[in-house]
Structures are given as structure tokens and as C-alpha cells.
PDB file of C-alpha atoms in Angstrom:
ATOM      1  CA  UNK A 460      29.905 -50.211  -0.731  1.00 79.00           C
ATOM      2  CA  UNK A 461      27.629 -51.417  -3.604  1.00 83.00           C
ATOM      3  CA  UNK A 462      26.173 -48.591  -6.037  1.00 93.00           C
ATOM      4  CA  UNK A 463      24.038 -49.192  -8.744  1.00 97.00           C
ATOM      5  CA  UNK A 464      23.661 -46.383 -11.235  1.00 97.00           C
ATOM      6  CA  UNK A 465      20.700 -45.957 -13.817  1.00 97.00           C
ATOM      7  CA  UNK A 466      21.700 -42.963 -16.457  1.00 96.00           C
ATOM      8  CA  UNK A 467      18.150 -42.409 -17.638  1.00 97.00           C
ATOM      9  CA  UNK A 468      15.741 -41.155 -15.611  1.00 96.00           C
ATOM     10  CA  UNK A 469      13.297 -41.206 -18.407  1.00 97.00           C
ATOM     11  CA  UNK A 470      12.521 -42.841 -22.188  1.00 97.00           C
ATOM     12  CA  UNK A 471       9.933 -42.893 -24.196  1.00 97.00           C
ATOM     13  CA  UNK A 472       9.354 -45.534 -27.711  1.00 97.00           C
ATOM     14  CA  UNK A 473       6.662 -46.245 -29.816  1.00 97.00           C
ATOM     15  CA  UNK A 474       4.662 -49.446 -29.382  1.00 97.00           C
ATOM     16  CA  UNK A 475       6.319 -52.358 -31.545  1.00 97.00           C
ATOM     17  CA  UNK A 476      10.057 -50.904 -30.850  1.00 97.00           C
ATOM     18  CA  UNK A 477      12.675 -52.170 -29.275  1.00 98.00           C
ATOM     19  CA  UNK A 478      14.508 -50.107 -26.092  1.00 98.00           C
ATOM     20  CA  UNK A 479      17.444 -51.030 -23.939  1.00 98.00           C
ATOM     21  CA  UNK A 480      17.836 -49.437 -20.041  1.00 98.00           C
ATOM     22  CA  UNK A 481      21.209 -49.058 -18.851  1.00 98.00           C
ATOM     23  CA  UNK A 482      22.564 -50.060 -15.172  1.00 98.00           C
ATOM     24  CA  UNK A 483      25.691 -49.541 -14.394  1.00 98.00           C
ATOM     25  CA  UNK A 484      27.040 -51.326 -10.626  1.00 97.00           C
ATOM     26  CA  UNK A 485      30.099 -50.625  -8.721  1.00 96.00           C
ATOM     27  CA  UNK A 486      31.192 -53.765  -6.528  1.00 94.00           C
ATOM     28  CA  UNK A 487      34.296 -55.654  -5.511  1.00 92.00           C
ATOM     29  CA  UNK A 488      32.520 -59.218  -4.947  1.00 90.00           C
ATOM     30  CA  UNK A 489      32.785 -61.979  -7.384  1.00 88.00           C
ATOM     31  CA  UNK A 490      29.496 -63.451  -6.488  1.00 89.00           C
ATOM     32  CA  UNK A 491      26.315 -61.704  -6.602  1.00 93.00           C
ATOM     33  CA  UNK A 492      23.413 -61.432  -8.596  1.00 93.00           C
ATOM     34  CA  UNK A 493      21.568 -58.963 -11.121  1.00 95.00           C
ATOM     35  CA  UNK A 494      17.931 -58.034 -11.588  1.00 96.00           C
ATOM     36  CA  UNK A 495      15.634 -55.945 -13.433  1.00 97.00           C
ATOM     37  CA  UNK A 496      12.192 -55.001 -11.637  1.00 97.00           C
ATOM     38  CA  UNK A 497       9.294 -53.670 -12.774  1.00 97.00           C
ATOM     39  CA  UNK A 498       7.019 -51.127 -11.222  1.00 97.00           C
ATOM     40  CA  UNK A 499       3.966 -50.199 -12.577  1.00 96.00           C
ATOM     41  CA  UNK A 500       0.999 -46.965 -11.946  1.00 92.00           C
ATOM     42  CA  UNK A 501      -0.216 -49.906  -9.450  1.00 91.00           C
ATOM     43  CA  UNK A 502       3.230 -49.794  -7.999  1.00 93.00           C
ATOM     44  CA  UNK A 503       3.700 -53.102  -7.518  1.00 93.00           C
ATOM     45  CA  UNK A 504       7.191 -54.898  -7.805  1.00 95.00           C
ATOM     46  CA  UNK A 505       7.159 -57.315 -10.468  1.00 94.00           C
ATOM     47  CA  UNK A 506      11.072 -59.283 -10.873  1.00 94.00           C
ATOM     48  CA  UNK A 507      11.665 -59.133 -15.125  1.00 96.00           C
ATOM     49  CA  UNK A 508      14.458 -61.172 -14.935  1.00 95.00           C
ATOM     50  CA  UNK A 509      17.419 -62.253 -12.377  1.00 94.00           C
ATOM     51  CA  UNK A 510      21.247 -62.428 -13.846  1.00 95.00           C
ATOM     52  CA  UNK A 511      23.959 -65.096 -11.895  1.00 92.00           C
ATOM     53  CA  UNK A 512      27.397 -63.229 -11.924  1.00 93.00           C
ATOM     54  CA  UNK A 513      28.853 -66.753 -12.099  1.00 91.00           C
ATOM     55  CA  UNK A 514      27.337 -67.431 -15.354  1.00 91.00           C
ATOM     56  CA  UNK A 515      28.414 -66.020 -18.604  1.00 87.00           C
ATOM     57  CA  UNK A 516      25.272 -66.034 -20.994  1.00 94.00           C
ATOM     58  CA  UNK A 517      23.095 -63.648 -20.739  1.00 96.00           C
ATOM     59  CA  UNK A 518      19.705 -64.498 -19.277  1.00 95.00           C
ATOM     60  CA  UNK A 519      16.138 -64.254 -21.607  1.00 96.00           C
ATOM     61  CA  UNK A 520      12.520 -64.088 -20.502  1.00 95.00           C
ATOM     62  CA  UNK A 521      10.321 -64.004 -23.315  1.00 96.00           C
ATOM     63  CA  UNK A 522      10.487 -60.338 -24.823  1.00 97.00           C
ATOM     64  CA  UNK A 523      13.119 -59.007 -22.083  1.00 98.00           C
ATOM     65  CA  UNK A 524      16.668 -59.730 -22.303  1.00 97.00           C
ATOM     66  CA  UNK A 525      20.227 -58.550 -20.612  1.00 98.00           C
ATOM     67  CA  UNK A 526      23.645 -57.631 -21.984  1.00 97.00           C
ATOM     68  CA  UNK A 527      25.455 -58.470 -19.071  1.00 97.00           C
ATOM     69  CA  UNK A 528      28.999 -57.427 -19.288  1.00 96.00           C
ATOM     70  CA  UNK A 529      31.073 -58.591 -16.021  1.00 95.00           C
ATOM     71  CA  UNK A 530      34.118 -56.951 -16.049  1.00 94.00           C
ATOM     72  CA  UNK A 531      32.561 -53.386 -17.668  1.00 96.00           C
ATOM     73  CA  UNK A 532      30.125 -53.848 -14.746  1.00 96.00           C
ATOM     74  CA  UNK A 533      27.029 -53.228 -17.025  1.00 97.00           C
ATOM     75  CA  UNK A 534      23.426 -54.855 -16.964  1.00 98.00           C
ATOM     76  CA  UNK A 535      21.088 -53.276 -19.527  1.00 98.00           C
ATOM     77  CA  UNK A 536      18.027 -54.412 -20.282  1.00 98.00           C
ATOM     78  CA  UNK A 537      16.653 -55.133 -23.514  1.00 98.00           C
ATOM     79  CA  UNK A 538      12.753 -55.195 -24.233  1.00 98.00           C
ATOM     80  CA  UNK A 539      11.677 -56.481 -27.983  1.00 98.00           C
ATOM     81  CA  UNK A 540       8.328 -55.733 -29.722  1.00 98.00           C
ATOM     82  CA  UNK A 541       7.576 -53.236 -26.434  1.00 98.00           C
ATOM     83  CA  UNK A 542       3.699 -53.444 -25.735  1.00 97.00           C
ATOM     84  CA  UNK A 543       1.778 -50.467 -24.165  1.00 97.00           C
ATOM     85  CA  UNK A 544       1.717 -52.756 -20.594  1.00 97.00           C
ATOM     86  CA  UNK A 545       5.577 -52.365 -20.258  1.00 98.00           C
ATOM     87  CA  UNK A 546       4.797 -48.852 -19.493  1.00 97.00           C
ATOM     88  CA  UNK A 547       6.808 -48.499 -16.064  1.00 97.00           C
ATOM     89  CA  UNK A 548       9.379 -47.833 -14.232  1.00 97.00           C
ATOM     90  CA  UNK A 549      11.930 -49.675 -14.006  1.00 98.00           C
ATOM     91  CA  UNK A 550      14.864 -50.646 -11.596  1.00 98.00           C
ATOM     92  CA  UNK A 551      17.992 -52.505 -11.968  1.00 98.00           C
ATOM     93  CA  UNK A 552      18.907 -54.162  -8.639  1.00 96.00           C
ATOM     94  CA  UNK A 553      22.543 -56.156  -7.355  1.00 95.00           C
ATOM     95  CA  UNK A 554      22.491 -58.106  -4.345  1.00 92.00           C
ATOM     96  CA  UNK A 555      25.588 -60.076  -3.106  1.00 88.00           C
ATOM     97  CA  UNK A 556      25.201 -63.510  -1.674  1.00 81.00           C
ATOM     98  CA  UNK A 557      23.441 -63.449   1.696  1.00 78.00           C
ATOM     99  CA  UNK A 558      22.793 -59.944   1.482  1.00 84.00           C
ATOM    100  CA  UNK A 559      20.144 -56.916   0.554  1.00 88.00           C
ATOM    101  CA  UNK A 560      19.074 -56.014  -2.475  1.00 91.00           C
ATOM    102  CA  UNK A 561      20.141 -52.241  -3.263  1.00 92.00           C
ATOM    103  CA  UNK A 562      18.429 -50.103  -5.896  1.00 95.00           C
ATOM    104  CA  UNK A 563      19.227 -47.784  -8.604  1.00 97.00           C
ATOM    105  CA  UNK A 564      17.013 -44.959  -8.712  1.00 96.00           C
ATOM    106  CA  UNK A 565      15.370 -46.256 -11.657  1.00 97.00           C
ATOM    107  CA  UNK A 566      14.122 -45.358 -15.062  1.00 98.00           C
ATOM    108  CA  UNK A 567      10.501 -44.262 -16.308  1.00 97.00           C
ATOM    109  CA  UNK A 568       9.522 -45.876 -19.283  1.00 98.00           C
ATOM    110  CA  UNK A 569       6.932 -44.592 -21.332  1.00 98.00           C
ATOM    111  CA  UNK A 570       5.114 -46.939 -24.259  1.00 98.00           C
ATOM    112  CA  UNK A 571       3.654 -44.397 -26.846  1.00 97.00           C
ATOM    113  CA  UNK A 572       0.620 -45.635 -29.107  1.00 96.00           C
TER     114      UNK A 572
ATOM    115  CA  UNK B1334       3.992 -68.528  -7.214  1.00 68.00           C
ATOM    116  CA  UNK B1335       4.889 -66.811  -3.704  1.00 74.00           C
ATOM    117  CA  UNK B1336       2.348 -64.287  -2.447  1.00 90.00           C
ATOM    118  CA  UNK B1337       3.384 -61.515   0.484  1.00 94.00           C
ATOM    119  CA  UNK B1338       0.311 -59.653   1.358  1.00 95.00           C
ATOM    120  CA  UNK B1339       0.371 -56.495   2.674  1.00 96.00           C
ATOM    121  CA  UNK B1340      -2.316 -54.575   4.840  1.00 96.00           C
ATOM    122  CA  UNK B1341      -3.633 -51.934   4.969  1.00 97.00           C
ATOM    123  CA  UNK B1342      -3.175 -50.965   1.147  1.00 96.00           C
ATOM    124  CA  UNK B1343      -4.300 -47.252   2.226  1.00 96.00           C
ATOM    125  CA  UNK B1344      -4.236 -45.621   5.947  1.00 96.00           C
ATOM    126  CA  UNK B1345      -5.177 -42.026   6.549  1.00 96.00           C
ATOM    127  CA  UNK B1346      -4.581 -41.052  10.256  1.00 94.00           C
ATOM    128  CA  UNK B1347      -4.395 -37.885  12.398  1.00 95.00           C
ATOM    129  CA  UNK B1348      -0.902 -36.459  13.368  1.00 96.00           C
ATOM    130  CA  UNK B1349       0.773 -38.025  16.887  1.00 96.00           C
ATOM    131  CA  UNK B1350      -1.441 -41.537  16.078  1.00 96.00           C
ATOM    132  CA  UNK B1351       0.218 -45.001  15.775  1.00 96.00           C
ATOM    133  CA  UNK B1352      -0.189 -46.962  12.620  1.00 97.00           C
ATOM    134  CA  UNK B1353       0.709 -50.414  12.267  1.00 97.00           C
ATOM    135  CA  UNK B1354       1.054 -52.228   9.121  1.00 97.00           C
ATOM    136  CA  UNK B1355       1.360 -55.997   8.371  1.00 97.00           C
ATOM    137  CA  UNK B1356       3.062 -58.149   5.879  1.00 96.00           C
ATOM    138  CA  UNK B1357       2.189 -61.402   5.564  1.00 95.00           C
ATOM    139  CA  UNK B1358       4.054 -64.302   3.775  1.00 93.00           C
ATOM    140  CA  UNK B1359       0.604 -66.761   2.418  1.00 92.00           C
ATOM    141  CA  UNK B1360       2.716 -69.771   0.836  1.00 88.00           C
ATOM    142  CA  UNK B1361       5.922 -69.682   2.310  1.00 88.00           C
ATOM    143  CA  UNK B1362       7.974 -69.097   5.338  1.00 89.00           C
ATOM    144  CA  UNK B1363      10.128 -65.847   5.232  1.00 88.00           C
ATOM    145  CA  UNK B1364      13.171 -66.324   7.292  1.00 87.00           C
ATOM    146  CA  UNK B1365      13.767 -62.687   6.581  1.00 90.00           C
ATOM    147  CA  UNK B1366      11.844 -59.729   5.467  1.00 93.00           C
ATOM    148  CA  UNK B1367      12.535 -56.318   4.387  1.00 94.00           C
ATOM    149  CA  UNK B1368      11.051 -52.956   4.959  1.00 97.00           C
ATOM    150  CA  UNK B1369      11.023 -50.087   2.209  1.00 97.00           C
ATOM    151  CA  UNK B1370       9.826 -47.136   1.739  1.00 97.00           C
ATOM    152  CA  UNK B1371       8.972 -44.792  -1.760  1.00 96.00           C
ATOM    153  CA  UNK B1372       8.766 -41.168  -2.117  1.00 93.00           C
ATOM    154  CA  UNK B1373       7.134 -40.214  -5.098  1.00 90.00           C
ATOM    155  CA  UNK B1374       9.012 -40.674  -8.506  1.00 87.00           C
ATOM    156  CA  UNK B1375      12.232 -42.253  -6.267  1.00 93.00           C
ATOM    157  CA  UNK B1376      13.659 -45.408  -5.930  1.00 94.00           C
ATOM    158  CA  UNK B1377      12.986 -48.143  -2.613  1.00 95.00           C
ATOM    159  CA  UNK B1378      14.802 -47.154  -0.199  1.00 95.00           C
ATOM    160  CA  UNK B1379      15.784 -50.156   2.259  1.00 95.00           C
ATOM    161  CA  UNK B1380      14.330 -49.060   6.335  1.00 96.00           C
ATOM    162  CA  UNK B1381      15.292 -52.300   7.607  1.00 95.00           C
ATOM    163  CA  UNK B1382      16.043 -56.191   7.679  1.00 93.00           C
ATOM    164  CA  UNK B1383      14.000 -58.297  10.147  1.00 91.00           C
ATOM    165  CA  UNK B1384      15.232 -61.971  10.716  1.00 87.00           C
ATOM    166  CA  UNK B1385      12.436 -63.713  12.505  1.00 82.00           C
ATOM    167  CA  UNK B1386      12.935 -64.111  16.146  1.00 81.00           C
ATOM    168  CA  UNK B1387      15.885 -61.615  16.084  1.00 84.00           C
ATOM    169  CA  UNK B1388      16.078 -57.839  16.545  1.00 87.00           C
ATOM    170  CA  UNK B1389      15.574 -55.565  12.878  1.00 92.00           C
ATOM    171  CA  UNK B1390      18.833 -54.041  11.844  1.00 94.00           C
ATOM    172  CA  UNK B1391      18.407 -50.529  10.606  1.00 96.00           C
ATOM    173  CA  UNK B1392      19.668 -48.670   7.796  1.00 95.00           C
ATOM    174  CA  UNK B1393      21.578 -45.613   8.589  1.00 94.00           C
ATOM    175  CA  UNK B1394      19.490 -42.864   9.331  1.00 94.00           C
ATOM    176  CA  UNK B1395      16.412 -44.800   9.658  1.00 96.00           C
ATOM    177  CA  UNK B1396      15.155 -44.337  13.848  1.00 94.00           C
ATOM    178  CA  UNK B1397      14.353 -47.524  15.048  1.00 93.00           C
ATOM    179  CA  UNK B1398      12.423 -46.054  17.786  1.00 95.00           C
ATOM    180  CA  UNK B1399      10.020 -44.004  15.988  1.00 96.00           C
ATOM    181  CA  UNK B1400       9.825 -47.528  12.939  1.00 97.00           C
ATOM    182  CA  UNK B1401       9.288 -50.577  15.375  1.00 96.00           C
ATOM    183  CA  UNK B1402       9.849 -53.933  13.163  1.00 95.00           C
ATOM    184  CA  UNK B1403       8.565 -56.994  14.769  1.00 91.00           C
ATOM    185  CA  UNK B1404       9.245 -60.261  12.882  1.00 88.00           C
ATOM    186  CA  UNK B1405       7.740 -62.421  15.649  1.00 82.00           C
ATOM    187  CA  UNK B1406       6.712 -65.263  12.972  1.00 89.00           C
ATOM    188  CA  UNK B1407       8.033 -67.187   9.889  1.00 89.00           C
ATOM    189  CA  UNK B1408       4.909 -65.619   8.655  1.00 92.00           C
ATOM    190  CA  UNK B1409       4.398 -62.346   9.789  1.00 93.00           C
ATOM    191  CA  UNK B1410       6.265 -59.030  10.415  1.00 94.00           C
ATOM    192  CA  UNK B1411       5.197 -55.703  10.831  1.00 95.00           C
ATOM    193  CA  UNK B1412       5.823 -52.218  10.882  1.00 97.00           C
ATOM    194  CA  UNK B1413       4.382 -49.478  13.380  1.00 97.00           C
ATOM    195  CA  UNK B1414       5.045 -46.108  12.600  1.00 97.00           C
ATOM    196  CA  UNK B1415       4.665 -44.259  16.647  1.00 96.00           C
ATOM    197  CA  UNK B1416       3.594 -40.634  16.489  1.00 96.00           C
ATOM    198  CA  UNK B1417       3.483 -39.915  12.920  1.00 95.00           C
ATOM    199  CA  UNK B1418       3.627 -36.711  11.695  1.00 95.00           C
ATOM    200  CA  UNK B1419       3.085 -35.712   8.213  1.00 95.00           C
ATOM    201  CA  UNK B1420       6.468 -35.991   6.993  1.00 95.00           C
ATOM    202  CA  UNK B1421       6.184 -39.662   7.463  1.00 96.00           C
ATOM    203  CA  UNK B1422       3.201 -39.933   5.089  1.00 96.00           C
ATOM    204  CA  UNK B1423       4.718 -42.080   1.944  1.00 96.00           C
ATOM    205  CA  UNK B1424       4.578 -45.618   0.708  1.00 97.00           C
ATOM    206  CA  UNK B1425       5.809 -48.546   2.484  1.00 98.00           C
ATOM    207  CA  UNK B1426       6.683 -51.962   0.639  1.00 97.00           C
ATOM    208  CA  UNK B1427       7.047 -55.031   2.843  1.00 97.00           C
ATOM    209  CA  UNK B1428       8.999 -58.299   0.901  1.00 95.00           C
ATOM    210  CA  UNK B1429      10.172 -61.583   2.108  1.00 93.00           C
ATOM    211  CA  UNK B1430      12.702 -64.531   1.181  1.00 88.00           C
ATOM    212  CA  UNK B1431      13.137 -67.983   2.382  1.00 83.00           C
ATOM    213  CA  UNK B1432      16.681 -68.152   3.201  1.00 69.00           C
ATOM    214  CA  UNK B1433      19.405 -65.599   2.089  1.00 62.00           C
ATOM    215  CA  UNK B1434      21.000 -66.676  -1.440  1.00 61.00           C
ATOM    216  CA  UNK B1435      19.471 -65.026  -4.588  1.00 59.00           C
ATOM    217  CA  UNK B1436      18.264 -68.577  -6.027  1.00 66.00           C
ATOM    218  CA  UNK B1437      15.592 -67.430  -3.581  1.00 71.00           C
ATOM    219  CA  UNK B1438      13.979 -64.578  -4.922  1.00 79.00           C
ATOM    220  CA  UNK B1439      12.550 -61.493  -2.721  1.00 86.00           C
ATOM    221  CA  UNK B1440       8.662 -61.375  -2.873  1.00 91.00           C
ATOM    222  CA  UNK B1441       7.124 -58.224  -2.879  1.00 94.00           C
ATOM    223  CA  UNK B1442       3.730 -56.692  -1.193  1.00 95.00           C
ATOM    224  CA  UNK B1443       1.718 -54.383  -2.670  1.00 95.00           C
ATOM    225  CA  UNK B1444       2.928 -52.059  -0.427  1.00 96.00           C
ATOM    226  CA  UNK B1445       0.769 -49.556   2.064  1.00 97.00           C
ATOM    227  CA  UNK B1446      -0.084 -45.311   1.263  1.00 97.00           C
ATOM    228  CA  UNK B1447       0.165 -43.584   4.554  1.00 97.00           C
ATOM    229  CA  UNK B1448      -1.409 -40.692   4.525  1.00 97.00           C
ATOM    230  CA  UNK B1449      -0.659 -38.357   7.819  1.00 96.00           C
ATOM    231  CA  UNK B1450      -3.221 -35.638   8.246  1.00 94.00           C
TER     232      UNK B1450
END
């Protein structure tokens, strides 16, 4: 079975800084796919960005970007020049092809003024 | 973009009552949809998949008689939660897809508070 593990529960940074989130997965499928959500106070789900196993570089969306290491099984998330709206929690996500989309528990972010 | 909406956003009912909550797909026809549901601080945890026109499958653990799924429409599913009791009182997130590869994203509700007095 698919497990995806998030190490920190909880971070806090100062507006301006750069943070990374880790996400670990555990899978034996060669295809499946990666994402980071977003889940604000108003708790609604908001994708960040969505990582193809099949492809190699890492994927970008504006201030938010992955390390995406295949065969360490790692997906972090990087957020540049962190405003005080990325306050959230976050959760990294796998899904294999045709499939569900399983959870990690998540991490609480916390953008300081 | 794709919009799923979700109603009620808020419920309050008495113990042993029957709430029923809807999730729409606006733009779109979901071919499947997915039921979650939050406990405070905690991650989504997956209820059920609902292909329409077939029978939900259930996660483990999850009592299909006391969380009827319908998925009746390309449009519409929904959720009834028979005889709640207050330890069913939490939030519930509705999303949908069009097909079942992840070129096609899931698209989330707002999700429903149900409150059980």
C-alpha cells in the first residue's frame, strides 16, 4: 500500500523567506503522480502544484517549486519570497494512475510578519 | 476553471436526524467523485469513491449503511449521514474528476460543518 509521510507537523518563517516542506512516499508503481495542496483557515483545497513521475524536471508555479527525487522517493516543496497568504496547511498527496489520491497528514505553516 | 459546489456549507441538527449533503460538479461532468472527511488539525481522510451509475466503494472502516453515497448523475452525488449522533459531527469535503488519470485534476468543494447536537 501507498504511504505518504510529512515529518513536520508544524513551521513557522518570517514574511520574505524562503521554506521547504518535506514528503516522503512509499510506493512500488512506476507511474503515478505528486501534488502539493493547500488548505487554508477557510479550509478550502487549493492544488499548488502537480509532479508527473515520468518526467524528470522538477515542476514550478510561480513562487512554489518541488525537488522531486524519484528513486529517494522525496517531494518537498519549496515556497520563495513566502507572503503572509501562504499561511496554511499544507498536504503532499500521490495518486497512481486510475486511482485515489491518499494524503499525508500534512504540515501547518505559519507566515510571521 | 472547474467549480464543485458543495451544500450546505454549515448544518446543525438534533441527534438520530438524517442529513443529506450535495456536491455538485457546475462546468464539468464528474465520472467519479470522492467523499472525505476532516477532524480538526488532521489530514482528509478518503470515506468513499462513487462512479456515477455504479455502487460507492468504501474505505475500510467506513459503514456504508450509516454514509449512503448516491452518484445518480454526471453532475451530482451526495452524501446522507442516517441517524447521526454527535460523534459524526466533523467536516465533509466532496471533489470530482472527469475520467481517472491525474492529467485530470480532482476538484474540490468547500466542504460542509456538521454539527450534531
Amino acid at each position: 500500500a501507498q504511504t505518504v509521510t510529512q515529518s513536520q507537523p508544524e513551521m513557522s518563517v518570517q514574511e520574505a523567506e524562503t521554506v521547504t516542506l518535506s514528503c516522503t512516499y512509499d510506493t512500488s508503481e512506476s507511474n503515478y503522480y505528486l501534488f502539493w495542496y493547500k488548505q487554508p483557515p477557510s479550509r478550502q483545497m487549493i492544488l499548488v502544484i502537480r509532479q508527473e513521475a515520468y518526467k524528470q524536471q522538477n515542476a514550478t508555479e510561480n513562487r512554489f517549486s518541488v525537488n522531486f527525487q524519484k528513486a529517494a522517493k522525496s517531494f518537498s516543496l519549496k515556497i520563495s519570497d513566502s507572503q503572509l497568504g501562504d499561511t496554511a496547511m499544507y498536504f503532499c498527496a500521490f495518486m497512481k494512475e486510475h486511482d485515489k489520491i491518499i494524503f499525508g497528514k500534512g504540515t501547518r505553516l505559519h507566515i510571521l510578519p | 476553471g472547474a467549480v464543485v459546489s458543495q451544500h450546505p456549507s454549515w448544518v446543525i441538527c438534533k441527534s438520530g436526524t438524517s442529513v443529506k449533503i450535495e456536491c455538485r460538479s457546475l462546468d464539468f461532468q464528474a465520472t467519479t467523485m470522492f467523499w472525505y472527511r476532516q477532524f480538526p488539525k488532521q489530514s482528509l481522510m478518503l470515506m468513499a469513491t462513487s462512479n456515477e451509475g455504479s455502487k460507492a466503494t468504501y474505505e475500510q472502516g467506513v459503514e456504508k449503511d450509516k454514509f449512503l453515497i448516491n452518484h445518480a448523475s454526471l453532475t451530482l452525488s451526495t452524501l446522507t449521514v442516517t441517524s447521526a449522533h454527535p460523534e459524526d459531527s466533523s467536516f465533509y469535503i466532496c471533489s470530482a474528476r472527469t475520467g481517472s488519470t491525474g492529467n485530470q485534476p480532482q476538484h474540490f468543494g468547500d466542504g460542509t460543518r456538521l454539527s450534531i447536537l
